[in-house]
Amino acid sequence: MRENGARASLLQSTFHASPLATAGRYLTIIIFGLAAYANTFTASFNFDDLAVIFQGLAGARLGNFFSPAFLKMSRPVGDFTFALNYRLHGADVVGYHVVNLSIHLLAACLMSLLVTETLRTPWCVASAHSPEEREDMERQGRIIAFFAALIFVVHPVQTQAVTYIVQRYASLATLFYVGAVLLYARARRAQRTRHALRAGLLYLVALLAGGLAMKTKQIAYTLPFVILLYEFTFFTGSLRKRAGIVVSLVALGALVTLGFFASHGFSGDILDRLNALSKESPLMPRLDYLFTQFRVIVTYLRLLVLPVDQRLMYDYPVYHTFMTPPVVLSFLLILSLILLAFWLGRGARGIARRLAAFGIFWFFITLTVESSIIPISDVIFEHRLYLPSVGACIAFTAGVMGAAPVLSKHSRMVLAMPVLLVMLAVVFAVATFRRNVVWASEVTLWEDTVAKAPNLSLPLTNLADIHLRRNEPREALAALVKANARSPEDVKTLLNIAIALDRLGMYDGRFRYGRDMYDERGNIKPRYLKEWFGLACNNLGLAQEVLGDHGAAIANFEKALRINPNIAEAHFNLGLA
């Protein structure tokens, strides 16, 4: 009994509401986050970083972001931070990573603060029928708040949104999003305690935070629905008394829609306008995208539970009908989780069950922009999990603590669940550190992507581009030949093969670029298409010769001559072969 009492005393001191204990918990979250991302500050710019930052925003004037055109921009808040980063740090990557990691750490702290703020909401206050129950509930809530944020900050799936610089859009939108919900909760509580002025100011700041989130990334357009969810989950009162709140949130959703149409026009099909909102082309039918997303969401859940085999790009199958086992089973799993959330939240006593229900609903609501019927060319990306994972981490931690024995000095398992959660956080932090090694350079990133998605041509062409920039033509040819095998008609790949051959410096007279066949816009003139592809087959044969595949080289020389018998280089190369 003395040992159990000591454990309970340790738990109570660790999760006490005192300012010192609270500061210690937030400091722990920050330290874990810094440790997990300690090796990222010199990680190179990757993939879209160069296009977005250096080609799109490097020359932007900061004053442009405060002009009337701001409202018509798609992601001006995120763009402003990149433009400011460039003004302060230029091409020094460290400054960009400092900002990204700071956003991530702040988002985790705000997430923890949101859960602790929830402990003061009317539902939580009313659910405790004695001072002892109230004390246990608050302690359990603070444990959930701490560990949900701790797991969020070190979870490996967040690396794409944090270490991949341009995905600051996702993390920054999430920071404003969580802040808006937190401010709304505080405004509602101030309103109930008759602090009208304070409530009004908090509502205004919440609206500002929500607007900043929506102008950072379109995933924040789900914010009115999450605030409605929070209102009906943690606040009490009849619908009539809360009519003003509901109407205001519905009006906010309508304003978001009107703002969208004002930017993109009022004519045409609504769903086509939503496709424009996502800044993607509808490359597949909407139902195909929806059926595929059922499976993608299950993959997201698997990554949250077991974050292994992470990659920048996924070679993901597209499903064209609902009645296929992967789609049906995925739909049933999603439906089961939603029904579980309803069951957990329906009149349930206990902060853990109510938070678990809220977290599950948060996860699915915040996924709807990118995982529903709005087709996006890439069906899956890990950074799309950043905002939904806030709810997932809350739901998971609340579920674990809800399954634990009642935390009191009489429980022998008083420290079991917190210790297990600490161990999980350490494992995730190590996994995050290791995953960040892949992001250290463009070469390591694309080599990892090629190894895990060998059937995609884009990772190979990107890897080849990097080798060409580094003047490593032989390595570039190895990637380009593989890329051509996956996309034989890709003109860029065939042109880069010629560039790599030229840099080898050993094939003068045996290949040609065919640049004289291009127009002033850089496109192949239609009358030269056949001849150009003949030259491309000759060059591909030379690349295969470099790699030692002489049989394939001969086949391509012969193919070049079938396309155009007048290619002298192909005759010469075939004779040598």
Coordinates of C-alpha atoms in Angstrom, one line a residue:
M1 CA 0.0 0.0 0.0
R2 CA 2.9 2.3 0.7
E3 CA 4.3 1.7 -2.8
N4 CA 0.9 2.3 -4.4
G5 CA 0.6 5.6 -2.4
A6 CA 4.1 6.7 -3.6
R7 CA 3.1 6.0 -7.2
A8 CA -0.1 7.9 -6.8
S9 CA 1.8 10.8 -5.3
L10 CA 4.2 10.8 -8.2
L11 CA 1.3 10.8 -10.7
Q12 CA -0.5 13.6 -8.9
S13 CA 2.6 15.8 -8.7
T14 CA 3.4 15.2 -12.4
F15 CA -0.1 16.0 -13.6
H16 CA -1.0 18.6 -11.1
A17 CA -2.6 21.9 -12.3
S18 CA 0.1 24.1 -10.8
P19 CA 1.9 26.5 -13.1
L20 CA 5.2 24.7 -12.5
A21 CA 3.8 21.3 -13.4
T22 CA 2.0 22.7 -16.4
A23 CA 5.2 24.4 -17.6
G24 CA 7.1 21.1 -17.1
R25 CA 4.7 19.2 -19.3
Y26 CA 4.9 21.7 -22.2
L27 CA 8.7 21.8 -21.8
T28 CA 8.7 18.0 -22.1
I29 CA 6.7 18.2 -25.3
I30 CA 9.1 20.7 -26.8
I31 CA 12.2 18.7 -25.8
F32 CA 10.8 15.5 -27.3
G33 CA 10.0 17.4 -30.5
L34 CA 13.4 19.0 -30.7
A35 CA 15.1 15.6 -30.2
A36 CA 13.0 13.9 -32.9
Y37 CA 13.8 16.6 -35.4
A38 CA 17.4 17.5 -34.3
N39 CA 18.8 16.1 -37.6
T40 CA 16.6 18.2 -39.9
F41 CA 18.0 21.7 -39.7
T42 CA 20.4 21.2 -42.6
A43 CA 18.1 18.9 -44.7
S44 CA 18.1 20.1 -48.3
F45 CA 15.3 21.7 -50.2
N46 CA 13.4 18.9 -51.9
F47 CA 10.9 18.4 -54.7
D48 CA 8.4 21.3 -54.8
D49 CA 10.5 23.5 -52.4
L50 CA 12.5 24.9 -55.3
A51 CA 9.6 25.7 -57.5
V52 CA 7.4 27.2 -54.8
I53 CA 10.0 29.2 -52.9
F54 CA 12.7 30.1 -55.4
Q55 CA 10.7 30.3 -58.7
G56 CA 7.3 31.4 -57.3
L57 CA 8.0 33.6 -54.2
A58 CA 11.6 34.6 -54.2
G59 CA 10.9 37.9 -56.0
A60 CA 7.5 38.6 -54.4
R61 CA 7.2 41.9 -52.6
L62 CA 5.9 41.6 -49.0
G63 CA 3.6 44.5 -49.5
N64 CA 1.6 42.5 -52.1
F65 CA 0.3 40.2 -49.4
F66 CA -1.5 43.2 -47.7
S67 CA -3.2 44.4 -50.9
P68 CA -6.9 43.9 -51.9
A69 CA -5.7 41.0 -54.1
F70 CA -5.0 39.1 -50.9
L71 CA -8.6 37.8 -50.8
K72 CA -8.3 36.3 -54.2
M73 CA -5.0 34.5 -53.5
S74 CA -5.2 30.8 -52.9
R75 CA -2.7 30.4 -50.0
P76 CA -1.4 33.9 -49.2
V77 CA -0.6 33.3 -45.5
G78 CA 1.6 30.4 -46.2
D79 CA 3.1 32.2 -49.2
F80 CA 3.8 35.2 -47.1
T81 CA 5.8 33.2 -44.6
F82 CA 7.9 31.7 -47.4
A83 CA 8.5 35.1 -48.9
L84 CA 9.6 36.5 -45.5
N85 CA 11.8 33.4 -45.0
Y86 CA 13.5 34.2 -48.4
R87 CA 13.9 37.8 -47.5
L88 CA 15.6 36.9 -44.2
H89 CA 17.5 33.7 -45.1
G90 CA 17.8 33.5 -48.9
A91 CA 19.0 30.0 -49.8
D92 CA 20.1 29.1 -46.3
V93 CA 17.9 26.1 -45.5
V94 CA 18.3 26.3 -41.7
G95 CA 16.0 29.3 -41.3
Y96 CA 13.2 27.5 -43.1
H97 CA 13.5 24.4 -41.0
V98 CA 13.5 26.5 -37.8
V99 CA 10.2 28.1 -38.8
N100 CA 8.7 24.7 -39.8
L101 CA 9.7 23.0 -36.5
S102 CA 8.5 26.0 -34.5
I103 CA 5.1 25.8 -36.1
H104 CA 5.0 22.1 -35.3
L105 CA 5.9 22.5 -31.7
L106 CA 3.4 25.3 -31.2
A107 CA 0.6 23.2 -32.9
A108 CA 1.4 20.4 -30.4
C109 CA 1.2 22.8 -27.4
L110 CA -2.1 24.4 -28.6
M111 CA -3.5 20.9 -29.1
S112 CA -2.6 20.1 -25.4
L113 CA -4.1 23.4 -24.3
L114 CA -7.3 22.7 -26.2
V115 CA -7.8 19.4 -24.3
T116 CA -7.2 21.0 -20.9
E117 CA -9.5 23.9 -21.9
T118 CA -12.2 21.3 -22.6
L119 CA -12.0 20.2 -18.9
R120 CA -13.7 23.5 -18.0
T121 CA -16.6 23.2 -20.4
P122 CA -20.1 22.7 -19.1
W123 CA -20.4 19.1 -20.0
C124 CA -17.2 18.2 -18.1
V125 CA -18.2 20.2 -15.1
A126 CA -21.6 18.7 -15.0
S127 CA -20.3 15.1 -15.4
A128 CA -18.5 15.1 -12.1
H129 CA -20.8 14.6 -9.1
S130 CA -18.3 15.0 -6.3
P131 CA -15.0 16.8 -5.7
E132 CA -13.2 13.5 -5.8
E133 CA -14.7 12.7 -9.3
R134 CA -13.9 16.2 -10.4
E135 CA -10.3 15.8 -9.3
D136 CA -9.9 12.4 -11.0
M137 CA -11.5 13.7 -14.2
E138 CA -9.2 16.7 -14.3
R139 CA -6.1 14.6 -13.7
Q140 CA -7.1 12.1 -16.3
G141 CA -7.8 15.0 -18.8
R142 CA -4.4 16.5 -18.2
I143 CA -2.8 13.1 -18.8
I144 CA -4.7 12.8 -22.1
A145 CA -3.8 16.4 -23.1
F146 CA -0.1 15.8 -22.4
F147 CA 0.3 12.4 -24.1
A148 CA -1.9 13.3 -27.1
A149 CA 0.4 16.2 -27.8
L150 CA 3.5 14.2 -27.0
I151 CA 2.6 11.5 -29.5
F152 CA 1.5 14.1 -32.0
V153 CA 4.8 15.9 -31.9
V154 CA 7.0 12.8 -32.3
H155 CA 4.8 10.7 -34.6
P156 CA 6.8 9.7 -37.7
V157 CA 3.9 10.4 -40.1
Q158 CA 4.4 14.1 -39.4
T159 CA 7.8 14.2 -41.0
Q160 CA 6.4 15.0 -44.4
A161 CA 4.5 18.0 -43.1
V162 CA 7.5 19.3 -41.0
T163 CA 10.7 18.3 -42.7
Y164 CA 9.4 18.8 -46.3
I165 CA 9.6 22.6 -46.2
V166 CA 6.8 23.5 -48.6
Q167 CA 4.3 21.4 -46.7
R168 CA 4.4 24.2 -44.1
Y169 CA 1.0 24.9 -45.7
A170 CA -0.5 21.9 -43.8
S171 CA 1.2 22.5 -40.4
L172 CA 0.6 26.3 -40.4
A173 CA -3.1 25.8 -41.4
T174 CA -3.4 23.3 -38.5
L175 CA -1.8 25.7 -36.1
F176 CA -4.4 28.4 -36.9
Y177 CA -7.2 25.7 -37.0
V178 CA -6.5 24.4 -33.5
G179 CA -6.1 27.9 -32.2
A180 CA -9.5 28.9 -33.6
V181 CA -11.2 26.0 -31.9
L182 CA -9.4 26.8 -28.6
L183 CA -10.4 30.5 -28.8
Y184 CA -14.0 29.5 -29.6
A185 CA -14.1 27.3 -26.5
R186 CA -12.8 30.1 -24.3
A187 CA -15.2 32.6 -25.9
R188 CA -18.2 30.3 -25.2
R189 CA -17.1 29.9 -21.6
A190 CA -16.7 33.6 -21.2
Q191 CA -20.1 34.1 -22.7
R192 CA -21.7 31.7 -20.2
T193 CA -20.1 33.5 -17.3
R194 CA -21.5 36.9 -18.5
H195 CA -18.1 38.3 -19.6
A196 CA -19.6 39.8 -22.8
L197 CA -16.7 42.0 -23.8
R198 CA -14.1 39.3 -23.3
A199 CA -16.3 36.8 -25.1
G200 CA -16.7 39.2 -28.1
L201 CA -13.0 39.8 -28.3
L202 CA -12.3 36.1 -28.2
Y203 CA -14.9 35.4 -30.9
L204 CA -13.2 38.0 -33.2
V205 CA -9.7 36.5 -32.6
A206 CA -11.1 33.0 -33.3
L207 CA -12.7 34.3 -36.5
L208 CA -9.3 35.8 -37.5
A209 CA -7.5 32.6 -36.7
G210 CA -10.0 30.6 -38.8
G211 CA -9.6 33.1 -41.7
L212 CA -5.8 32.7 -41.5
A213 CA -6.2 28.9 -41.5
M214 CA -8.5 29.0 -44.6
K215 CA -6.1 31.4 -46.4
T216 CA -3.2 29.0 -45.6
K217 CA -4.7 25.8 -47.0
Q218 CA -8.1 24.7 -48.1
I219 CA -8.3 21.9 -45.6
A220 CA -9.3 24.5 -43.0
Y221 CA -12.7 24.9 -44.8
T222 CA -14.0 22.1 -42.5
L223 CA -13.5 24.4 -39.4
P224 CA -17.1 25.5 -39.0
F225 CA -18.1 21.8 -38.8
V226 CA -15.5 21.0 -36.2
I227 CA -16.6 23.9 -34.1
L228 CA -20.2 22.7 -34.3
L229 CA -19.0 19.3 -33.3
Y230 CA -17.2 20.9 -30.3
E231 CA -20.2 22.9 -29.4
F232 CA -22.6 19.9 -29.2
T233 CA -20.0 17.6 -27.6
F234 CA -18.9 19.8 -24.7
F235 CA -21.4 22.5 -24.2
T236 CA -24.9 22.0 -22.9
G237 CA -28.3 23.7 -23.4
S238 CA -31.3 23.4 -25.7
L239 CA -31.0 24.0 -29.4
R240 CA -33.2 27.1 -29.1
K241 CA -30.8 28.7 -26.7
R242 CA -27.9 27.8 -28.9
A243 CA -29.6 28.9 -32.1
G244 CA -27.4 32.0 -32.4
I245 CA -24.2 29.9 -32.3
V246 CA -25.5 27.4 -34.9
V247 CA -26.7 30.2 -37.2
S248 CA -23.4 32.0 -36.9
L249 CA -21.4 28.9 -37.8
V250 CA -23.7 28.1 -40.7
A251 CA -23.3 31.7 -41.9
L252 CA -19.5 31.3 -41.6
G253 CA -19.7 28.2 -43.8
A254 CA -21.8 30.1 -46.3
L255 CA -19.3 33.0 -46.3
V256 CA -16.5 30.5 -47.0
T257 CA -18.5 29.2 -50.0
L258 CA -19.3 32.6 -51.3
G259 CA -15.6 33.6 -50.9
F260 CA -14.6 30.6 -52.9
F261 CA -17.0 31.4 -55.7
A262 CA -16.0 35.1 -55.7
S263 CA -12.4 33.9 -56.4
H264 CA -13.3 31.3 -59.0
G265 CA -16.5 32.5 -60.6
F266 CA -20.2 31.7 -60.1
S267 CA -20.8 29.8 -63.3
G268 CA -20.4 26.1 -64.0
D269 CA -20.8 23.0 -62.0
I270 CA -20.3 23.4 -58.2
L271 CA -18.1 20.3 -58.0
D272 CA -16.0 21.5 -60.8
R273 CA -15.4 24.7 -58.8
L274 CA -14.5 22.6 -55.8
N275 CA -11.9 20.8 -58.0
A276 CA -10.5 24.2 -58.8
L277 CA -10.4 25.0 -55.1
S278 CA -8.2 22.0 -54.5
K279 CA -5.8 23.3 -57.2
E280 CA -5.8 20.0 -58.9
S281 CA -7.2 18.6 -62.1
P282 CA -10.0 16.0 -61.9
L283 CA -7.9 13.2 -63.5
M284 CA -10.4 10.5 -62.6
P285 CA -14.2 10.2 -62.1
R286 CA -15.4 11.4 -58.7
L287 CA -16.8 8.0 -57.7
D288 CA -13.5 6.3 -58.6
Y289 CA -11.7 8.8 -56.4
L290 CA -14.2 8.2 -53.6
F291 CA -13.9 4.4 -53.7
T292 CA -10.1 4.8 -53.8
Q293 CA -10.2 7.1 -50.8
F294 CA -12.0 4.5 -48.7
R295 CA -8.8 2.4 -49.1
V296 CA -6.5 5.3 -48.7
I297 CA -8.1 6.2 -45.3
V298 CA -7.4 2.7 -44.1
T299 CA -3.8 3.2 -45.2
Y300 CA -3.8 6.4 -43.2
L301 CA -5.1 4.6 -40.1
R302 CA -2.4 1.9 -40.6
L303 CA 0.3 4.6 -40.8
L304 CA -1.0 6.1 -37.5
V305 CA -1.0 2.8 -35.7
L306 CA 2.1 1.3 -37.4
P307 CA 4.2 4.0 -39.1
V308 CA 6.5 1.8 -41.2
D309 CA 7.3 1.7 -45.0
Q310 CA 6.7 5.5 -45.2
R311 CA 7.5 7.1 -48.5
L312 CA 7.1 10.4 -50.4
M313 CA 5.0 8.8 -53.2
Y314 CA 2.8 5.8 -53.2
D315 CA 2.1 3.6 -56.2
Y316 CA -1.5 3.3 -55.2
P317 CA -4.2 1.4 -57.2
V318 CA -7.3 3.2 -58.3
Y319 CA -10.6 1.4 -57.7
H320 CA -13.4 1.8 -60.2
T321 CA -16.2 0.1 -58.4
F322 CA -17.5 -0.2 -54.9
M323 CA -18.1 -3.9 -55.0
T324 CA -14.5 -5.0 -54.7
P325 CA -13.3 -6.6 -51.4
P326 CA -10.6 -3.9 -50.5
V327 CA -13.2 -1.1 -51.0
V328 CA -16.1 -2.8 -49.2
L329 CA -13.9 -3.9 -46.3
S330 CA -12.4 -0.4 -46.0
F331 CA -15.8 1.2 -46.0
L332 CA -17.0 -1.2 -43.3
L333 CA -14.0 -0.4 -41.1
I334 CA -14.6 3.4 -41.5
L335 CA -18.3 2.9 -40.8
S336 CA -17.5 0.9 -37.7
L337 CA -15.3 3.6 -36.3
I338 CA -17.9 6.3 -36.9
L339 CA -20.5 4.1 -35.2
L340 CA -18.1 3.6 -32.3
A341 CA -17.7 7.4 -32.0
F342 CA -21.5 7.8 -31.8
W343 CA -21.6 5.1 -29.1
L344 CA -18.8 6.6 -27.1
G345 CA -20.2 10.0 -27.2
R346 CA -23.9 9.2 -26.6
G347 CA -24.6 10.4 -23.1
A348 CA -21.4 8.8 -21.9
R349 CA -19.9 9.8 -18.6
G350 CA -16.2 10.1 -18.3
I351 CA -13.9 12.6 -20.0
A352 CA -11.9 9.8 -21.8
R353 CA -14.9 8.4 -23.7
R354 CA -16.2 11.8 -24.7
L355 CA -12.7 13.0 -25.9
A356 CA -12.3 9.7 -27.8
A357 CA -15.6 10.3 -29.7
F358 CA -14.6 13.9 -30.4
G359 CA -11.2 12.8 -31.7
I360 CA -12.7 10.2 -34.1
F361 CA -15.1 12.7 -35.5
W362 CA -12.4 15.3 -35.9
F363 CA -10.3 12.8 -37.9
F364 CA -13.0 12.0 -40.4
I365 CA -14.3 15.6 -40.8
T366 CA -10.9 17.1 -41.4
L367 CA -10.1 14.4 -44.1
T368 CA -13.2 15.3 -46.2
V369 CA -11.5 18.0 -48.3
E370 CA -8.8 15.7 -49.7
S371 CA -10.4 12.3 -49.2
S372 CA -13.9 12.5 -50.5
I373 CA -15.3 13.3 -54.0
I374 CA -13.0 16.1 -55.0
P375 CA -10.5 14.3 -57.3
I376 CA -6.8 15.2 -56.7
S377 CA -4.2 13.9 -59.1
D378 CA -2.2 12.2 -56.3
V379 CA -4.6 10.1 -54.3
I380 CA -2.4 9.8 -51.2
F381 CA 0.2 11.9 -49.4
E382 CA 1.3 11.6 -45.8
H383 CA 1.2 15.3 -45.1
R384 CA -2.6 15.2 -45.6
L385 CA -2.7 13.4 -42.2
Y386 CA -1.3 16.3 -40.2
L387 CA -4.6 18.0 -39.4
P388 CA -6.6 14.8 -39.0
S389 CA -3.9 13.3 -36.7
V390 CA -4.8 15.9 -34.1
G391 CA -8.1 14.1 -33.6
A392 CA -6.5 10.7 -34.0
C393 CA -3.9 11.3 -31.3
I394 CA -6.6 12.7 -28.9
A395 CA -8.9 9.7 -29.6
F396 CA -6.0 7.1 -29.2
T397 CA -4.7 8.6 -25.9
A398 CA -8.2 9.0 -24.5
G399 CA -9.0 5.4 -25.5
V400 CA -5.9 4.1 -23.7
M401 CA -6.6 6.1 -20.6
G402 CA -10.3 5.2 -20.7
A403 CA -9.4 1.5 -20.7
A404 CA -7.0 2.0 -17.7
P405 CA -8.1 1.5 -14.2
V406 CA -9.5 4.5 -12.3
L407 CA -6.4 6.5 -11.4
S408 CA -6.4 6.6 -7.7
K409 CA -4.0 5.8 -4.9
H410 CA -5.7 2.4 -4.5
S411 CA -4.9 1.2 -8.0
R412 CA -2.0 -1.1 -8.5
M413 CA -1.8 -0.1 -12.2
V414 CA -1.7 3.6 -11.4
L415 CA 1.4 4.2 -13.6
A416 CA 1.0 1.5 -16.1
M417 CA -0.7 3.4 -18.9
P418 CA 1.4 6.6 -18.6
V419 CA 4.6 4.5 -18.6
L420 CA 3.4 2.7 -21.8
L421 CA 2.6 5.9 -23.5
V422 CA 6.0 7.3 -22.6
M423 CA 7.6 4.2 -24.1
L424 CA 5.5 4.6 -27.2
A425 CA 6.6 8.3 -27.5
V426 CA 10.2 7.3 -27.3
V427 CA 9.8 4.7 -30.0
F428 CA 8.1 7.1 -32.2
A429 CA 10.7 9.8 -31.6
V430 CA 13.5 7.4 -32.6
A431 CA 11.5 6.4 -35.7
T432 CA 11.0 10.0 -36.6
F433 CA 14.7 10.7 -36.3
R434 CA 15.5 7.8 -38.6
R435 CA 12.9 8.8 -41.1
N436 CA 14.3 12.3 -41.2
V437 CA 17.6 10.8 -42.3
V438 CA 15.9 10.1 -45.7
W439 CA 15.1 13.8 -46.0
A440 CA 18.7 14.8 -45.6
S441 CA 19.3 15.3 -49.3
E442 CA 17.5 15.1 -52.6
V443 CA 19.4 11.9 -53.6
T444 CA 18.5 10.0 -50.4
L445 CA 14.9 11.1 -50.6
W446 CA 14.4 10.0 -54.2
E447 CA 16.5 6.8 -53.8
D448 CA 14.2 5.8 -51.0
T449 CA 11.1 6.7 -53.1
V450 CA 12.4 4.7 -56.1
A451 CA 13.1 1.7 -53.8
K452 CA 9.6 1.7 -52.3
A453 CA 7.6 2.7 -55.5
P454 CA 9.6 1.0 -58.3
N455 CA 6.8 1.2 -60.8
L456 CA 6.5 5.0 -60.8
S457 CA 8.5 6.9 -63.4
L458 CA 8.5 10.4 -61.7
P459 CA 10.8 9.4 -58.8
L460 CA 13.3 8.1 -61.4
T461 CA 13.2 11.2 -63.6
N462 CA 13.6 13.4 -60.5
L463 CA 16.5 11.3 -59.3
A464 CA 18.1 11.6 -62.8
D465 CA 17.6 15.4 -62.8
I466 CA 19.5 15.6 -59.5
H467 CA 22.4 13.5 -60.9
L468 CA 22.5 15.8 -64.0
R469 CA 22.6 18.9 -61.8
R470 CA 25.5 17.3 -59.9
N471 CA 27.2 16.4 -63.2
E472 CA 26.9 12.6 -62.6
P473 CA 25.8 11.5 -66.1
R474 CA 26.3 7.7 -65.6
E475 CA 24.1 7.6 -62.5
A476 CA 21.6 9.8 -64.4
L477 CA 21.5 7.3 -67.3
A478 CA 20.8 4.4 -65.0
A479 CA 17.7 6.2 -63.6
L480 CA 16.6 7.5 -67.0
V481 CA 16.6 4.0 -68.6
K482 CA 14.5 2.7 -65.9
A483 CA 12.1 5.7 -66.2
N484 CA 11.8 5.1 -69.9
A485 CA 10.8 1.5 -69.3
R486 CA 7.9 2.7 -67.2
S487 CA 6.9 5.7 -69.5
P488 CA 8.3 5.0 -73.0
E489 CA 6.7 8.1 -74.5
D490 CA 7.9 10.6 -72.0
V491 CA 9.8 13.3 -74.0
K492 CA 11.6 14.8 -71.0
T493 CA 13.2 11.5 -70.2
L494 CA 14.4 10.9 -73.8
L495 CA 15.8 14.4 -74.0
N496 CA 17.7 14.0 -70.7
I497 CA 19.2 10.8 -72.0
A498 CA 20.8 12.9 -74.8
I499 CA 22.0 15.5 -72.2
A500 CA 23.6 12.7 -70.1
L501 CA 25.3 11.2 -73.2
D502 CA 26.7 14.5 -74.1
R503 CA 28.1 15.0 -70.6
L504 CA 29.8 11.6 -70.7
G505 CA 32.0 13.1 -73.6
M506 CA 32.6 9.8 -75.3
Y507 CA 29.8 9.6 -77.9
D508 CA 30.5 12.6 -80.2
G509 CA 29.1 11.7 -83.7
R510 CA 27.1 8.8 -82.4
F511 CA 24.0 10.7 -81.1
R512 CA 22.0 13.9 -81.8
Y513 CA 19.8 16.1 -79.6
G514 CA 17.4 16.9 -82.4
R515 CA 17.1 20.5 -81.1
D516 CA 16.7 21.8 -84.6
M517 CA 13.3 20.1 -84.6
Y518 CA 11.9 22.2 -81.8
D519 CA 9.8 25.4 -82.3
E520 CA 10.3 28.6 -80.4
R521 CA 8.2 27.4 -77.5
G522 CA 10.4 24.3 -77.0
N523 CA 7.9 21.8 -78.5
I524 CA 8.7 19.3 -81.2
K525 CA 7.4 20.4 -84.5
P526 CA 4.7 18.0 -85.7
R527 CA 6.4 17.2 -89.0
Y528 CA 9.6 16.1 -87.1
L529 CA 7.9 13.8 -84.6
K530 CA 8.7 10.6 -86.4
E531 CA 12.3 11.6 -87.0
W532 CA 12.8 12.9 -83.4
F533 CA 11.6 9.6 -81.9
G534 CA 13.9 7.7 -84.2
L535 CA 16.8 9.7 -82.8
A536 CA 15.5 9.2 -79.3
C537 CA 15.6 5.4 -79.8
N538 CA 19.2 5.6 -81.0
N539 CA 20.1 7.6 -77.9
L540 CA 18.3 5.2 -75.6
G541 CA 20.3 2.4 -77.3
L542 CA 23.6 4.2 -76.4
A543 CA 22.4 4.6 -72.8
Q544 CA 21.8 0.9 -72.6
E545 CA 25.2 0.3 -74.1
V546 CA 26.8 2.4 -71.3
L547 CA 24.9 0.3 -68.7
G548 CA 26.2 -3.0 -70.4
D549 CA 22.8 -4.1 -71.8
H550 CA 24.0 -4.7 -75.4
G551 CA 21.0 -6.8 -76.4
A552 CA 18.6 -4.0 -75.5
A553 CA 20.9 -1.5 -77.2
I554 CA 20.8 -3.4 -80.5
A555 CA 17.0 -3.7 -80.3
N556 CA 16.7 0.1 -79.9
F557 CA 19.2 0.8 -82.8
E558 CA 17.1 -1.4 -85.0
K559 CA 13.9 0.3 -83.8
A560 CA 15.4 3.7 -84.6
L561 CA 16.0 2.5 -88.2
R562 CA 12.5 1.1 -88.5
I563 CA 11.2 4.5 -87.5
N564 CA 13.6 6.4 -89.8
P565 CA 16.0 4.4 -92.0
N566 CA 18.0 7.6 -92.7
I567 CA 19.5 8.0 -89.2
A568 CA 23.2 7.7 -89.9
E569 CA 24.1 7.5 -86.2
A570 CA 21.8 4.5 -85.8
H571 CA 23.4 2.6 -88.7
F572 CA 26.9 3.3 -87.3
N573 CA 25.9 2.3 -83.8
L574 CA 24.2 -0.9 -85.0
G575 CA 27.3 -1.8 -86.9
L576 CA 29.5 -1.3 -83.9
A577 CA 27.2 -3.4 -81.7

